[in-house]
C-alpha positions in Angstrom: 81.5 83.2 96.1 79.9 85.3 93.5 81.8 87.0 90.4 80.7 90.5 92.0 82.5 90.1 95.2 85.7 88.9 93.3 88.8 91.2 93.9 91.4 89.6 92.2 91.3 87.0 89.4 94.4 84.9 88.6 94.8 82.8 85.7 97.3 80.4 85.0 100.0 82.9 86.5 103.7 81.8 87.4 106.2 84.2 89.0 108.8 82.2 87.1 109.3 79.5 84.5 109.8 76.7 87.2 107.3 77.7 89.5 103.7 75.9 89.8 100.8 77.5 88.1 98.3 79.5 90.4 94.5 79.6 89.3 92.0 81.4 92.0 90.1 84.0 92.8 90.4 86.1 96.0 87.5 87.6 97.4 86.8 91.2 98.8 87.1 91.6 102.7 88.9 88.2 103.0 91.5 86.7 104.9 93.8 84.6 102.6 96.5 82.2 103.9 99.0 80.9 101.4 100.8 77.8 102.8 103.2 75.4 101.3 104.4 71.9 102.4 108.1 72.2 101.9 110.2 74.0 99.1 108.1 76.4 97.3 108.7 80.0 98.2 105.4 81.6 98.6 106.5 85.3 99.1 107.3 85.6 95.2 103.6 84.8 94.4 102.4 87.7 97.2 104.7 89.8 95.1 103.4 88.9 91.9 99.7 89.5 93.2 100.6 92.9 94.8 102.1 94.1 91.3 105.7 94.2 92.7 106.7 92.0 89.9 105.2 90.9 86.7 103.9 87.5 86.1 106.2 85.4 83.8 102.6 84.0 82.1 99.5 84.2 82.7 97.0 86.9 83.6 96.2 88.7 87.0 93.0 90.9 86.9 91.9 93.4 89.6 88.3 94.5 89.9 89.2 98.1 90.2 92.2 100.1 90.9 93.6 98.8 94.2 95.6 100.4 97.2 98.3 98.0 98.1 100.3 97.9 101.5 103.2 95.2 101.6 105.0 94.3 104.6 108.1 92.1 103.6 110.5 90.3 105.7 113.1 93.2 104.9 110.9 96.1 106.0 112.0 97.6 109.2 111.1 100.8 111.2 113.3 103.9 110.9 115.9 103.2 114.0 116.2 107.2 114.7 112.7 107.8 114.7 110.0 107.4 117.8 107.5 104.9 117.2 104.9 107.8 116.4 107.1 109.2 113.6 107.6 106.1 112.2 103.7 105.4 112.2 103.3 108.6 110.1 106.3 108.1 107.8 104.4 106.7 104.8 101.2 108.7 104.9 103.2 112.0 105.2 105.6 111.0 102.2 102.7 110.1 100.2 100.7 113.3 101.3 97.6 111.2 101.5 95.8 113.7 103.9 96.3 116.9 105.9 98.9 116.7 108.8 95.9 117.0 111.1 94.1 114.1 109.8 97.4 112.0 109.8 97.9 112.8 113.4 94.3 111.5 114.2 94.7 108.5 112.4 98.0 107.8 113.8 96.7 108.3 117.4 93.7 106.3 116.4 96.0 103.1 115.1 98.3 103.5 118.3 95.2 103.1 120.5 93.6 100.3 118.2 96.7 98.3 118.6 97.3 99.1 122.2 100.8 100.5 121.3 100.4 103.9 123.1 103.3 103.0 125.2 105.6 103.0 121.9 104.7 106.4 121.0 108.0 108.0 122.0 110.4 105.1 122.1 113.1 104.2 119.6 112.6 100.8 118.0 116.0 99.4 119.7 113.5 99.7 123.0 110.7 98.1 121.5 109.8 94.3 121.7 109.5 92.2 118.4 105.5 92.3 119.0 105.7 96.0 119.0 107.6 96.2 116.1 105.7 93.9 114.3 102.3 95.7 115.0 103.6 99.2 114.3 104.6 97.7 111.0 101.3 96.8 110.4 99.8 100.1 112.0 101.9 101.9 109.4 100.8 100.2 106.5 97.3 100.7 107.4 98.0 104.7 107.4 97.7 104.3 103.4 94.4 103.0 103.8 94.7 99.8 101.7 92.1 97.6 99.9 94.7 95.1 100.1 97.3 94.3 102.9 100.1 91.5 101.9 102.3 90.2 104.8 105.2 87.9 104.4 105.5 85.3 107.3 103.6 87.6 110.0 104.3 85.3 113.0 107.9 84.9 112.2 110.0 85.5 115.4 107.4 85.8 117.6 106.5 83.4 120.5 103.3 81.8 121.3 102.1 84.4 123.4 103.1 87.1 120.9 101.7 85.1 118.0 98.3 84.8 119.7 98.2 88.5 120.4 99.0 89.4 116.9 96.5 87.1 115.4 93.7 88.6 117.4 94.9 91.9 116.1 95.0 90.7 112.4 91.5 88.8 112.7 89.7 92.2 114.2 91.2 94.0 111.2 89.0 92.1 108.8 85.5 93.0 110.5 86.9 96.5 111.6 88.3 97.8 108.3 86.6 95.4 105.7 90.2 94.9 103.6 91.3 92.1 102.0 94.3 90.3 103.9 96.8 88.1 102.3 99.3 86.3 104.5 102.0 83.6 103.9 103.0 80.9 106.1 100.9 81.3 108.9 100.6 78.9 111.3 98.0 76.0 111.0 96.2 77.0 114.3 95.8 80.4 112.8 95.0 79.4 109.6 92.2 77.2 110.8 90.8 80.2 113.1 91.4 83.0 110.6 91.0 82.0 107.1 88.4 82.3 104.8 90.4 80.9 102.1 93.5 78.7 102.2 95.8 78.4 99.0 98.0 75.7 99.6 101.0 74.2 97.6 102.4 70.7 97.9 105.6 71.7 96.0 103.9 70.6 93.0 100.3 71.8 92.5 98.2 74.7 94.1 94.8 73.9 95.5 92.6 76.4 96.7 90.1 76.0 99.5 87.2 77.9 101.6 86.7 75.2 104.2 89.3 73.9 106.7 87.8 70.7 107.1 88.5 69.9 103.3 92.0 71.5 103.4 93.1 69.3 106.3 91.6 66.0 104.8 93.1 66.3 101.5 96.5 66.9 103.2 97.4 64.9 105.5 101.2 65.7 105.3 100.7 68.6 107.2 99.2 66.8 110.3 101.3 63.6 110.7 104.7 63.9 112.8 
């Protein structure tokens, strides 16, 4: 990987004094999966990379000013708004484009995520998958360079997991953005990740090949 393609450079960064040090670079238009063995909470590292919290020590350098979208475990759709109005909410708030452009972009994303059927639904009448897809689509309304998603598959069954996974993979080729997720399943990580950043609870390891990751961390693959 060339330096010219580096989007984020992390040097000896930690979110708190008691956490393992993170050293790695994240590339443009890549799919990055953060994984852990047992105890280390990864979301705080995503928050640090997304500039939501400052590093306790170390540095994080960005190749350019980035537009960042972040979906955490607590973010929900507005219960009194329809799917379409939820989708347009952030873009309208930030006044990123004209209303005509926002309306057009929203319709495109509903179609891209096969969510036209939820346009007039309230969140209470949506499935977990529909709500998750709509949250991701709403984040994409902001045209981010980097999309962070905490635990994207939490609460989904295997069928829903596979549908969401296919959508996430397609985003990489269609939009050319960087996607950084925490706690993805091993199956999805193998299929999608171009970079795996793994912590064994003591040290972070950085891989760009599944085979090397699997070979060096047998603890994840034994019953």
